[in-house]
mmCIF file of N, CA and C in Angstrom:
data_model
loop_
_atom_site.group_PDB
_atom_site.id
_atom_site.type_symbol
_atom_site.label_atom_id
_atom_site.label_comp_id
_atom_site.label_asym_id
_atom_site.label_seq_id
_atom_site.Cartn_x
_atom_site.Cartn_y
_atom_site.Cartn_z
ATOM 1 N N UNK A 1454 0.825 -1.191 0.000
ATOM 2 C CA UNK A 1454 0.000 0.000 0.000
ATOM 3 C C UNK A 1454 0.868 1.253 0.000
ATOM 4 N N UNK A 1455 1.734 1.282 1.135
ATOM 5 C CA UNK A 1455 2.918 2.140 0.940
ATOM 6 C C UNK A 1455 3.237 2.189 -0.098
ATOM 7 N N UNK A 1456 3.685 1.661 -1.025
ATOM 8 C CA UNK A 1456 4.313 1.333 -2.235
ATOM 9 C C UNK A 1456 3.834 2.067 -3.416
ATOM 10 N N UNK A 1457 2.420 1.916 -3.336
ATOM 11 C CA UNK A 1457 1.539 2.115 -4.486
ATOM 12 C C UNK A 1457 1.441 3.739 -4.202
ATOM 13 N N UNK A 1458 1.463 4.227 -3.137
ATOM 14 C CA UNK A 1458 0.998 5.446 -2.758
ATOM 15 C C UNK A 1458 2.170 6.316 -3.223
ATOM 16 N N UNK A 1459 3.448 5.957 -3.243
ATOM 17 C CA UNK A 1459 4.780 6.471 -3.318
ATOM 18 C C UNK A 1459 4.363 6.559 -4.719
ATOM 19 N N UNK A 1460 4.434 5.544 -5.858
ATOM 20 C CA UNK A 1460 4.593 5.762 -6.902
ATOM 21 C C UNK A 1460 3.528 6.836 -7.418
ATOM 22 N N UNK A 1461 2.276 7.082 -6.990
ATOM 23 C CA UNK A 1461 1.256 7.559 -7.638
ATOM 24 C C UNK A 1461 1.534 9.333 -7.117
ATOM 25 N N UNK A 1462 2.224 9.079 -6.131
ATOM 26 C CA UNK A 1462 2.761 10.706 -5.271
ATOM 27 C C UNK A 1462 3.612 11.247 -6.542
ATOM 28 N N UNK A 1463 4.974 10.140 -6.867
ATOM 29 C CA UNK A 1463 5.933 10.545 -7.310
ATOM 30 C C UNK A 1463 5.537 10.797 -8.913
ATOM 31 N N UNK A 1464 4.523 10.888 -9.550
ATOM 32 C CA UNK A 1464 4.121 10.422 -11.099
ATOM 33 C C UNK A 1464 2.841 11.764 -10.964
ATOM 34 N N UNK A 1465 2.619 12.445 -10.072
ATOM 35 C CA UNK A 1465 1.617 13.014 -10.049
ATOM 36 C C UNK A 1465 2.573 13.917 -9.716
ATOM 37 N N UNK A 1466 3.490 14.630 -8.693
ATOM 38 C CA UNK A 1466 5.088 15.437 -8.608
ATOM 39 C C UNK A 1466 5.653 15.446 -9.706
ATOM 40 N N UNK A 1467 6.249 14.352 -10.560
ATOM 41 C CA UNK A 1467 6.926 14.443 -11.897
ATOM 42 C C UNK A 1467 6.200 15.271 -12.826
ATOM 43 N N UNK A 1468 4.633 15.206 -13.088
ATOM 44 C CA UNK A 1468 3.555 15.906 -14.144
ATOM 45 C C UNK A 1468 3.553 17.037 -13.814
ATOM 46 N N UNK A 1469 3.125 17.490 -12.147
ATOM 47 C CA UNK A 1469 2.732 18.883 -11.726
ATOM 48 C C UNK A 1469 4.354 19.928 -11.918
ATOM 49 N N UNK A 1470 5.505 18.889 -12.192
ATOM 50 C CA UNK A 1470 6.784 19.734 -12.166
ATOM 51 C C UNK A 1470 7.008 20.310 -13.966
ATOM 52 N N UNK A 1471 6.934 19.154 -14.532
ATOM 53 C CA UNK A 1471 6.878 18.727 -15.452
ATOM 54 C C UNK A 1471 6.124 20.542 -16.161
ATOM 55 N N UNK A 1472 4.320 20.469 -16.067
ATOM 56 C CA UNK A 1472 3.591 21.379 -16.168
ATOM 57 C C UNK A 1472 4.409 22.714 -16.020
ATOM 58 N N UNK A 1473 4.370 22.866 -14.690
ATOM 59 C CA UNK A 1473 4.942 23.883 -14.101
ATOM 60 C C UNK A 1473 6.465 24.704 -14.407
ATOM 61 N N UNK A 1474 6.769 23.766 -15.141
ATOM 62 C CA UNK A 1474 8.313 23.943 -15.717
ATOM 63 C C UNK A 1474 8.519 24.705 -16.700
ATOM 64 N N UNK A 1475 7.616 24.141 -17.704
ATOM 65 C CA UNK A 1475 7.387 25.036 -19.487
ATOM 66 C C UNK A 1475 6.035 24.198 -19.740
ATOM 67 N N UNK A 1476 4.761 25.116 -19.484
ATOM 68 C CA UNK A 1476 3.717 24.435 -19.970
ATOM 69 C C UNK A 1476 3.419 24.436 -21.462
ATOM 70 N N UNK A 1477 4.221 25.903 -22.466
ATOM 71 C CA UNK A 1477 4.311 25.805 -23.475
ATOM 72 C C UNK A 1477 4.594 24.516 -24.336
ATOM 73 N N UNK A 1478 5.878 23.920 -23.706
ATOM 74 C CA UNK A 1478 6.133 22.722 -24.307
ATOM 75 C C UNK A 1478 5.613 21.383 -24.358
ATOM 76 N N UNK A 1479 4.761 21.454 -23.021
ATOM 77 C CA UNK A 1479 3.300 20.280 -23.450
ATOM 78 C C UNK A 1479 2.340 20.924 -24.347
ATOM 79 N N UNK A 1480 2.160 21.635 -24.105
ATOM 80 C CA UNK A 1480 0.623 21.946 -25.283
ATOM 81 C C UNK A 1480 1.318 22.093 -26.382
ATOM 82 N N UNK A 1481 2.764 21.972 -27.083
ATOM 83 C CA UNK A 1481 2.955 21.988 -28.300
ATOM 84 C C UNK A 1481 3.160 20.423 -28.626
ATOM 85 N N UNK A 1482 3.590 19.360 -27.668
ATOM 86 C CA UNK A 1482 3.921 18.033 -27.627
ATOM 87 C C UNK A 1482 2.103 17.459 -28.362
ATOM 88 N N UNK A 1483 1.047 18.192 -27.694
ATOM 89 C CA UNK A 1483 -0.016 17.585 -27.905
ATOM 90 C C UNK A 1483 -0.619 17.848 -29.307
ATOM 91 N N UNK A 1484 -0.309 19.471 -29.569
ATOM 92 C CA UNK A 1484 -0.610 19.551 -30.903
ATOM 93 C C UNK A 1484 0.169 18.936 -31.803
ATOM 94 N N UNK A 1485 0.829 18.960 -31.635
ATOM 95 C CA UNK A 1485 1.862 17.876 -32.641
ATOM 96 C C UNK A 1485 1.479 16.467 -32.851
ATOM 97 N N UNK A 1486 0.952 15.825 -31.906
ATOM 98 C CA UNK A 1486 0.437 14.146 -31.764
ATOM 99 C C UNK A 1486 -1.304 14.639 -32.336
ATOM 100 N N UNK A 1487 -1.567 16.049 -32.875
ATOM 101 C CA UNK A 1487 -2.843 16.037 -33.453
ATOM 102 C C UNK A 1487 -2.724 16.149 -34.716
ATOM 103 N N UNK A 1488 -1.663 16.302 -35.363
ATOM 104 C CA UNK A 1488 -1.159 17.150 -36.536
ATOM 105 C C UNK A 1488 -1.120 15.419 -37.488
ATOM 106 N N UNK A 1489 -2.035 15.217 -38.049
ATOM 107 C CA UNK A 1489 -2.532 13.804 -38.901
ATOM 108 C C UNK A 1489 -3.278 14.243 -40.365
ATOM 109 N N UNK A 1490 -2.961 13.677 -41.434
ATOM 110 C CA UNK A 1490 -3.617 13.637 -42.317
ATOM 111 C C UNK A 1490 -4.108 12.867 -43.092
ATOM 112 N N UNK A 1491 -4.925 12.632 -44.291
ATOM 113 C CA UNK A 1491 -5.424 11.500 -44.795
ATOM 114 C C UNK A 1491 -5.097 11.661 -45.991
ATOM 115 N N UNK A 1492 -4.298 10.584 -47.044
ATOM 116 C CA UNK A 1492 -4.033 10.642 -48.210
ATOM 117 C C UNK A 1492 -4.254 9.641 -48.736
ATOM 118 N N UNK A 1493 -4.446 9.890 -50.728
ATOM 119 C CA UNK A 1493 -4.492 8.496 -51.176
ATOM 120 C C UNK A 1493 -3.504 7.765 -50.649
ATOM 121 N N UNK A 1494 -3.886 6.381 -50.653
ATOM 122 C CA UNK A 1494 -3.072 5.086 -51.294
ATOM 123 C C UNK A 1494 -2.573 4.933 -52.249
ATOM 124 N N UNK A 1495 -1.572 4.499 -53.107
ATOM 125 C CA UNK A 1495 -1.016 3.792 -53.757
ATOM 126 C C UNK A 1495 -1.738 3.093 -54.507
ATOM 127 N N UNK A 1496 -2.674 2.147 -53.961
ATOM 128 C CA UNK A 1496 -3.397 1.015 -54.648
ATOM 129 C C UNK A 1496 -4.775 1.437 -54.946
ATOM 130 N N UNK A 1497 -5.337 2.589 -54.544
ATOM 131 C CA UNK A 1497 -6.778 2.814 -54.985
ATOM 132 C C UNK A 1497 -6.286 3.179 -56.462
ATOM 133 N N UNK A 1498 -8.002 2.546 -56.579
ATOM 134 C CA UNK A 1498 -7.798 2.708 -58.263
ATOM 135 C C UNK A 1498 -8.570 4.184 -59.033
ATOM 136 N N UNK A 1499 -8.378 4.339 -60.060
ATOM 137 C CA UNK A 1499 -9.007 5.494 -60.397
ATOM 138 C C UNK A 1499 -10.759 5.516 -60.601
ATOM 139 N N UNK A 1500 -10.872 4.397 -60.599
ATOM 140 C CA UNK A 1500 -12.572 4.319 -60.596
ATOM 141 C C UNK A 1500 -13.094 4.233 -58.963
ATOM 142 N N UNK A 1501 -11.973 4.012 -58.164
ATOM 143 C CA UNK A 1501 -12.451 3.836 -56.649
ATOM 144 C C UNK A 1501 -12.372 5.351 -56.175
ATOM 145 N N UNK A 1502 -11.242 6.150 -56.733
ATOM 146 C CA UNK A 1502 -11.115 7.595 -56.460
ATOM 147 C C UNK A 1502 -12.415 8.367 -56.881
ATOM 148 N N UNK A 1503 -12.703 8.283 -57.969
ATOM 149 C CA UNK A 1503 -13.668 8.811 -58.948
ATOM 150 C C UNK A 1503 -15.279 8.895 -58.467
ATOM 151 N N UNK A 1504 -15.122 7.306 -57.677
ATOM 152 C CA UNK A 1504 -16.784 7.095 -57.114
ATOM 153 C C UNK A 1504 -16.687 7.887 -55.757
ATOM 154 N N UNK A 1505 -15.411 7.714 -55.342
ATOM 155 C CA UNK A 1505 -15.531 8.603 -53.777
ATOM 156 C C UNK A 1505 -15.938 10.008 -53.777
ATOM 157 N N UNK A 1506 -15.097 10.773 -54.929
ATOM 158 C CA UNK A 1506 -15.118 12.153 -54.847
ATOM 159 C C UNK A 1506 -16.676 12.438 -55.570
ATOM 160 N N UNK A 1507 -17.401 11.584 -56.552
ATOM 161 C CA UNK A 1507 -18.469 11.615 -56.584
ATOM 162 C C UNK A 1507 -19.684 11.497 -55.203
ATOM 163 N N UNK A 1508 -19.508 10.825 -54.559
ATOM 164 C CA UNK A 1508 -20.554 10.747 -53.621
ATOM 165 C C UNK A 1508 -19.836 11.844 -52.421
ATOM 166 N N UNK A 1509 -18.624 11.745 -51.958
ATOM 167 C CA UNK A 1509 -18.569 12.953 -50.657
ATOM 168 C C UNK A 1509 -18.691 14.131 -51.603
ATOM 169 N N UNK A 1510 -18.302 14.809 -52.519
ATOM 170 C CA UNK A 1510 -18.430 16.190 -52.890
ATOM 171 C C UNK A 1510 -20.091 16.696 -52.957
ATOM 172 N N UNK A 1511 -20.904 15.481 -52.495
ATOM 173 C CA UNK A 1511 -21.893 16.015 -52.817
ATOM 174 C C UNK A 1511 -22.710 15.965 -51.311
ATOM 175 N N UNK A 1512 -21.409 15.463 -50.357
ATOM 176 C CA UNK A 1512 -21.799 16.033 -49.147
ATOM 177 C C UNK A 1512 -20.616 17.478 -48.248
ATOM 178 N N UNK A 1513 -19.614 17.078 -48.650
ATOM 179 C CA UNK A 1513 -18.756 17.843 -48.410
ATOM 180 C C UNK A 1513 -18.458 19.092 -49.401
ATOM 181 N N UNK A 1514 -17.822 20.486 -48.736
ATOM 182 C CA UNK A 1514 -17.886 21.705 -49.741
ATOM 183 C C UNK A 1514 -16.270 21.199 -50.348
ATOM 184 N N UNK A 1515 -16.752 20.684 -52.082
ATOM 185 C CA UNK A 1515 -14.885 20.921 -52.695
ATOM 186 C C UNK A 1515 -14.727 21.624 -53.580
ATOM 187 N N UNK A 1516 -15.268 23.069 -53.048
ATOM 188 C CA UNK A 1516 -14.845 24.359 -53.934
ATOM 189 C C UNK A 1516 -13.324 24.355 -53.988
ATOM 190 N N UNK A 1517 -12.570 23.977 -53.403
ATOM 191 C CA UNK A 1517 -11.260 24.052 -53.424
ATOM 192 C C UNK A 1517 -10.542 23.111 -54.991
ATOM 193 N N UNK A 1518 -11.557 22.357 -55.275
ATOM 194 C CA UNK A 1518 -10.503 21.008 -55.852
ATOM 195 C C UNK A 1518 -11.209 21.577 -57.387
ATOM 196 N N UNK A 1519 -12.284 22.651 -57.331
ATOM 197 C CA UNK A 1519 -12.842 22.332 -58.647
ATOM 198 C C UNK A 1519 -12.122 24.307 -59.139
ATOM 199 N N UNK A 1520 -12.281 24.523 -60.771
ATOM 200 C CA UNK A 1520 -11.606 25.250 -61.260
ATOM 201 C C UNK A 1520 -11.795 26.710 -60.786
ATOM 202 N N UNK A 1521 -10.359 27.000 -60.520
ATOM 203 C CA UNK A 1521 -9.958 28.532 -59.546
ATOM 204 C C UNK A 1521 -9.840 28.480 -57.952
ATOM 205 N N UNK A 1522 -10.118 27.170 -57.882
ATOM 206 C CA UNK A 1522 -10.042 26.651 -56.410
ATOM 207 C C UNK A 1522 -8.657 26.864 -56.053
ATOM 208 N N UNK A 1523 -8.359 27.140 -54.394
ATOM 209 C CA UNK A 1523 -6.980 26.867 -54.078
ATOM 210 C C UNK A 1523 -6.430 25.711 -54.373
ATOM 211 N N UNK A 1524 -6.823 24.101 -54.469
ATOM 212 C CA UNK A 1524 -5.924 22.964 -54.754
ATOM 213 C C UNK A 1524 -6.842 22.303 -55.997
ATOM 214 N N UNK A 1525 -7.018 23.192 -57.097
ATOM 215 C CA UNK A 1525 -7.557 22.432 -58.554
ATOM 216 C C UNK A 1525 -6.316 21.817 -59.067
ATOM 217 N N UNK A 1526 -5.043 22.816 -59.011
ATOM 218 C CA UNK A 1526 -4.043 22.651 -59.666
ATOM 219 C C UNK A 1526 -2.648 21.339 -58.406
ATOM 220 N N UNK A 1527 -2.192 20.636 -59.427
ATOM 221 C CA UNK A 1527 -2.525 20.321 -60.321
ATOM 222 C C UNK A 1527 -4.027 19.740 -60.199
ATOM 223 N N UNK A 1528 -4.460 19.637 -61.589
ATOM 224 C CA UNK A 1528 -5.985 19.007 -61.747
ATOM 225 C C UNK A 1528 -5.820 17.367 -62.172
ATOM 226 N N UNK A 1529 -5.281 16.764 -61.167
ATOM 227 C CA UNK A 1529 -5.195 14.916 -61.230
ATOM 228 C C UNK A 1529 -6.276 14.297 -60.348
ATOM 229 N N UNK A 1530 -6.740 13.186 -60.537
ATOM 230 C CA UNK A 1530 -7.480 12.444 -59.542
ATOM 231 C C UNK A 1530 -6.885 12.008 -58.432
ATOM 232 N N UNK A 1531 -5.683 12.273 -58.272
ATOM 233 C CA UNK A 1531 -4.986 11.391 -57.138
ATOM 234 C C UNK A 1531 -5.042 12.666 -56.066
ATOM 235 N N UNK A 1532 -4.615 13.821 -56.520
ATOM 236 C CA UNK A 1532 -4.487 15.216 -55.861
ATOM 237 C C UNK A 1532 -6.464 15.943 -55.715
ATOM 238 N N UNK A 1533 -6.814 15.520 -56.202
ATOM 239 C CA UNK A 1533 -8.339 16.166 -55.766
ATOM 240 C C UNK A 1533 -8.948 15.512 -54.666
ATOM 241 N N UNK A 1534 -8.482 13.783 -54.777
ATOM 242 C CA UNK A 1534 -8.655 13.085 -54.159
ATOM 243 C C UNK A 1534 -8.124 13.010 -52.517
ATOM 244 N N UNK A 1535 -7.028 13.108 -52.364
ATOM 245 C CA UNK A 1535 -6.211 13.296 -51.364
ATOM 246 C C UNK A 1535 -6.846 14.574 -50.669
ATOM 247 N N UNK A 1536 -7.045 15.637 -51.110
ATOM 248 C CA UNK A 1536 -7.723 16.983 -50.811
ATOM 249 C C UNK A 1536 -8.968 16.398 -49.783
ATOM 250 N N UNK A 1537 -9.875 15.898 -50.971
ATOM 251 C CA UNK A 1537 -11.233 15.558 -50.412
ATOM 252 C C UNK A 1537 -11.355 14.326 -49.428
ATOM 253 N N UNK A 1538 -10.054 13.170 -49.378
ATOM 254 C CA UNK A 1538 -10.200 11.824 -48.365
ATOM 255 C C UNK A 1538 -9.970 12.911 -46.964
ATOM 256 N N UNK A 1539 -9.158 13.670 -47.007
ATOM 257 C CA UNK A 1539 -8.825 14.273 -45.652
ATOM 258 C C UNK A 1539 -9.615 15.432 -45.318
ATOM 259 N N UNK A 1540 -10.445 16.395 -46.108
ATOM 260 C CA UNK A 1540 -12.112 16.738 -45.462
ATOM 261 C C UNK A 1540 -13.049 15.894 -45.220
ATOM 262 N N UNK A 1541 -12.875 14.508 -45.511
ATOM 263 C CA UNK A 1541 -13.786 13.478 -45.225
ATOM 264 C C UNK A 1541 -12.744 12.781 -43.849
ATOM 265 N N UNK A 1542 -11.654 13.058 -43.823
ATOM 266 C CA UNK A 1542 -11.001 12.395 -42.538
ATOM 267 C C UNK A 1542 -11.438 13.650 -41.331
ATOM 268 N N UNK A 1543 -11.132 14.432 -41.688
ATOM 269 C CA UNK A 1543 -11.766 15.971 -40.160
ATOM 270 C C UNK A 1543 -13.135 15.794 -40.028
ATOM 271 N N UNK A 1544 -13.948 15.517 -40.915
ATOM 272 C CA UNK A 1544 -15.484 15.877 -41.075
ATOM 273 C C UNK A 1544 -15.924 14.163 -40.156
ATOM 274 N N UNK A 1545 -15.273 13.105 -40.737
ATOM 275 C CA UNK A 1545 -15.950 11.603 -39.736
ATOM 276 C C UNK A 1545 -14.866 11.117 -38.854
ATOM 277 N N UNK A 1546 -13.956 11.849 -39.000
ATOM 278 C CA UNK A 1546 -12.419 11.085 -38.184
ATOM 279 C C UNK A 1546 -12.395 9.675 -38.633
ATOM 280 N N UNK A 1547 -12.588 9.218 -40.220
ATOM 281 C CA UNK A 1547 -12.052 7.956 -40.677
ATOM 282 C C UNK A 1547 -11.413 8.210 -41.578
ATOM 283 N N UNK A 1548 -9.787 7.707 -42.175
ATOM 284 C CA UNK A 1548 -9.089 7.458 -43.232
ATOM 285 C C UNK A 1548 -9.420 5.896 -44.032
ATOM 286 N N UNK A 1549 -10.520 6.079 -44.629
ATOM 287 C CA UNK A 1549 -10.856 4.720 -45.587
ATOM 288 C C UNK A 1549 -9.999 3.771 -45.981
ATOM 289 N N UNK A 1550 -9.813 2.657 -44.886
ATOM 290 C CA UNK A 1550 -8.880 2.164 -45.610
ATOM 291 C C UNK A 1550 -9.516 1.474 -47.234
ATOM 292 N N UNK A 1551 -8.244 1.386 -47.694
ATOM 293 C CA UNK A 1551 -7.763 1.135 -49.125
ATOM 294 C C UNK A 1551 -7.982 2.156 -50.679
ATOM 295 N N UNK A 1552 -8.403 3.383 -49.625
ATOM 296 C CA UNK A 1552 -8.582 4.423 -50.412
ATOM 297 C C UNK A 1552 -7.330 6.126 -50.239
ATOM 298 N N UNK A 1553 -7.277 5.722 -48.929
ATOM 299 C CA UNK A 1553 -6.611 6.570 -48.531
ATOM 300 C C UNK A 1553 -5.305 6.017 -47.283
ATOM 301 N N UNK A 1554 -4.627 6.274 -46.620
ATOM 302 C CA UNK A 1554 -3.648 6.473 -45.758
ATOM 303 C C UNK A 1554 -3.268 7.332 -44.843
ATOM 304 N N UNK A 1555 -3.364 7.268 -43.589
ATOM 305 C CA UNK A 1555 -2.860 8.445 -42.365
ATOM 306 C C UNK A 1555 -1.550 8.578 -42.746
ATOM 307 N N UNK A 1556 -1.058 10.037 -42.869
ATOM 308 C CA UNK A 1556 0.135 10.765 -42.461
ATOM 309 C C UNK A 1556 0.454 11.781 -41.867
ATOM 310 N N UNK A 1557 1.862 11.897 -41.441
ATOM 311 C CA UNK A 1557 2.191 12.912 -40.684
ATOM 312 C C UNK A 1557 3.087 14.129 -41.020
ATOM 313 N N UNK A 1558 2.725 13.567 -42.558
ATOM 314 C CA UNK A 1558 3.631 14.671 -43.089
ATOM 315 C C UNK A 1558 2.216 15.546 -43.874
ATOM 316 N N UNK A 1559 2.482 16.722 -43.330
ATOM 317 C CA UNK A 1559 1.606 17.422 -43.924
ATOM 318 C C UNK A 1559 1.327 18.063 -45.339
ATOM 319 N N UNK A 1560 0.549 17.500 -46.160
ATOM 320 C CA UNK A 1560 0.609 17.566 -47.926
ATOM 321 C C UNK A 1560 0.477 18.602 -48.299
ATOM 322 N N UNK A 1561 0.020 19.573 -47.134
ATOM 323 C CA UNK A 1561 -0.477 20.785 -48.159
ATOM 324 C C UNK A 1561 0.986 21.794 -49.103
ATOM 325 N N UNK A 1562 0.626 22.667 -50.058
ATOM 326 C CA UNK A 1562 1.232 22.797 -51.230
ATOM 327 C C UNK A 1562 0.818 24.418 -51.556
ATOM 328 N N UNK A 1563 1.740 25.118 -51.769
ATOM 329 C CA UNK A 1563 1.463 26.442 -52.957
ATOM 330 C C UNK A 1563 0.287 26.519 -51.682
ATOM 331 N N UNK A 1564 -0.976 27.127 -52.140
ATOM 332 C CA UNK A 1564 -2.306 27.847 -51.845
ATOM 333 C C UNK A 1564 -2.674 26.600 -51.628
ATOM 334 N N UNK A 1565 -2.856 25.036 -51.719
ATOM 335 C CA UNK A 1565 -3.549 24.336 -50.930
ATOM 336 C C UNK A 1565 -3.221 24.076 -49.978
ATOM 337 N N UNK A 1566 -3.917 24.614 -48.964
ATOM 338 C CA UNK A 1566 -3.761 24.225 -47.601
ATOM 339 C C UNK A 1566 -5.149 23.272 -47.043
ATOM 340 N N UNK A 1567 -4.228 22.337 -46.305
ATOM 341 C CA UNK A 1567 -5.039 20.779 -45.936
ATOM 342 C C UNK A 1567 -5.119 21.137 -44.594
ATOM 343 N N UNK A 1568 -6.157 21.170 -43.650
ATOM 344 C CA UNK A 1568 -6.754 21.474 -42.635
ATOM 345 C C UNK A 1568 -7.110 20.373 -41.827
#
Protein backbone atom coordinates (compact mmCIF):
# COMPACT_ATOMS: atom_id res chain seq x y z
CA UNK A 1 0.00 0.00 0.00
CA UNK A 2 2.92 2.14 0.94
CA UNK A 3 4.31 1.33 -2.24
CA UNK A 4 1.54 2.12 -4.49
CA UNK A 5 1.00 5.45 -2.76
CA UNK A 6 4.78 6.47 -3.32
CA UNK A 7 4.59 5.76 -6.90
CA UNK A 8 1.26 7.56 -7.64
CA UNK A 9 2.76 10.71 -5.27
CA UNK A 10 5.93 10.55 -7.31
CA UNK A 11 4.12 10.42 -11.10
CA UNK A 12 1.62 13.01 -10.05
CA UNK A 13 5.09 15.44 -8.61
CA UNK A 14 6.93 14.44 -11.90
CA UNK A 15 3.55 15.91 -14.14
CA UNK A 16 2.73 18.88 -11.73
CA UNK A 17 6.78 19.73 -12.17
CA UNK A 18 6.88 18.73 -15.45
CA UNK A 19 3.59 21.38 -16.17
CA UNK A 20 4.94 23.88 -14.10
CA UNK A 21 8.31 23.94 -15.72
CA UNK A 22 7.39 25.04 -19.49
CA UNK A 23 3.72 24.43 -19.97
CA UNK A 24 4.31 25.80 -23.47
CA UNK A 25 6.13 22.72 -24.31
CA UNK A 26 3.30 20.28 -23.45
CA UNK A 27 0.62 21.95 -25.28
CA UNK A 28 2.96 21.99 -28.30
CA UNK A 29 3.92 18.03 -27.63
CA UNK A 30 -0.02 17.59 -27.91
CA UNK A 31 -0.61 19.55 -30.90
CA UNK A 32 1.86 17.88 -32.64
CA UNK A 33 0.44 14.15 -31.76
CA UNK A 34 -2.84 16.04 -33.45
CA UNK A 35 -1.16 17.15 -36.54
CA UNK A 36 -2.53 13.80 -38.90
CA UNK A 37 -3.62 13.64 -42.32
CA UNK A 38 -5.42 11.50 -44.80
CA UNK A 39 -4.03 10.64 -48.21
CA UNK A 40 -4.49 8.50 -51.18
CA UNK A 41 -3.07 5.09 -51.29
CA UNK A 42 -1.02 3.79 -53.76
CA UNK A 43 -3.40 1.01 -54.65
CA UNK A 44 -6.78 2.81 -54.99
CA UNK A 45 -7.80 2.71 -58.26
CA UNK A 46 -9.01 5.49 -60.40
CA UNK A 47 -12.57 4.32 -60.60
CA UNK A 48 -12.45 3.84 -56.65
CA UNK A 49 -11.11 7.60 -56.46
CA UNK A 50 -13.67 8.81 -58.95
CA UNK A 51 -16.78 7.10 -57.11
CA UNK A 52 -15.53 8.60 -53.78
CA UNK A 53 -15.12 12.15 -54.85
CA UNK A 54 -18.47 11.61 -56.58
CA UNK A 55 -20.55 10.75 -53.62
CA UNK A 56 -18.57 12.95 -50.66
CA UNK A 57 -18.43 16.19 -52.89
CA UNK A 58 -21.89 16.02 -52.82
CA UNK A 59 -21.80 16.03 -49.15
CA UNK A 60 -18.76 17.84 -48.41
CA UNK A 61 -17.89 21.71 -49.74
CA UNK A 62 -14.89 20.92 -52.69
CA UNK A 63 -14.84 24.36 -53.93
CA UNK A 64 -11.26 24.05 -53.42
CA UNK A 65 -10.50 21.01 -55.85
CA UNK A 66 -12.84 22.33 -58.65
CA UNK A 67 -11.61 25.25 -61.26
CA UNK A 68 -9.96 28.53 -59.55
CA UNK A 69 -10.04 26.65 -56.41
CA UNK A 70 -6.98 26.87 -54.08
CA UNK A 71 -5.92 22.96 -54.75
CA UNK A 72 -7.56 22.43 -58.55
CA UNK A 73 -4.04 22.65 -59.67
CA UNK A 74 -2.52 20.32 -60.32
CA UNK A 75 -5.98 19.01 -61.75
CA UNK A 76 -5.19 14.92 -61.23
CA UNK A 77 -7.48 12.44 -59.54
CA UNK A 78 -4.99 11.39 -57.14
CA UNK A 79 -4.49 15.22 -55.86
CA UNK A 80 -8.34 16.17 -55.77
CA UNK A 81 -8.66 13.09 -54.16
CA UNK A 82 -6.21 13.30 -51.36
CA UNK A 83 -7.72 16.98 -50.81
CA UNK A 84 -11.23 15.56 -50.41
CA UNK A 85 -10.20 11.82 -48.37
CA UNK A 86 -8.82 14.27 -45.65
CA UNK A 87 -12.11 16.74 -45.46
CA UNK A 88 -13.79 13.48 -45.23
CA UNK A 89 -11.00 12.39 -42.54
CA UNK A 90 -11.77 15.97 -40.16
CA UNK A 91 -15.48 15.88 -41.07
CA UNK A 92 -15.95 11.60 -39.74
CA UNK A 93 -12.42 11.08 -38.18
CA UNK A 94 -12.05 7.96 -40.68
CA UNK A 95 -9.09 7.46 -43.23
CA UNK A 96 -10.86 4.72 -45.59
CA UNK A 97 -8.88 2.16 -45.61
CA UNK A 98 -7.76 1.14 -49.13
CA UNK A 99 -8.58 4.42 -50.41
CA UNK A 100 -6.61 6.57 -48.53
CA UNK A 101 -3.65 6.47 -45.76
CA UNK A 102 -2.86 8.45 -42.37
CA UNK A 103 0.13 10.77 -42.46
CA UNK A 104 2.19 12.91 -40.68
CA UNK A 105 3.63 14.67 -43.09
CA UNK A 106 1.61 17.42 -43.92
CA UNK A 107 0.61 17.57 -47.93
CA UNK A 108 -0.48 20.79 -48.16
CA UNK A 109 1.23 22.80 -51.23
CA UNK A 110 1.46 26.44 -52.96
CA UNK A 111 -2.31 27.85 -51.85
CA UNK A 112 -3.55 24.34 -50.93
CA UNK A 113 -3.76 24.22 -47.60
CA UNK A 114 -5.04 20.78 -45.94
CA UNK A 115 -6.75 21.47 -42.63
Amino acid sequence: MKLSLFIVSFHLGLLISCIAGDSNNVVDVIKDQQKNWCVVTVSATNAQLQAFLDSTCNQLDCKAIRPGGSCYDPNTLQNHASYVLNLYYRAKGVCISGLGTPSVNDPSFGSCRYT
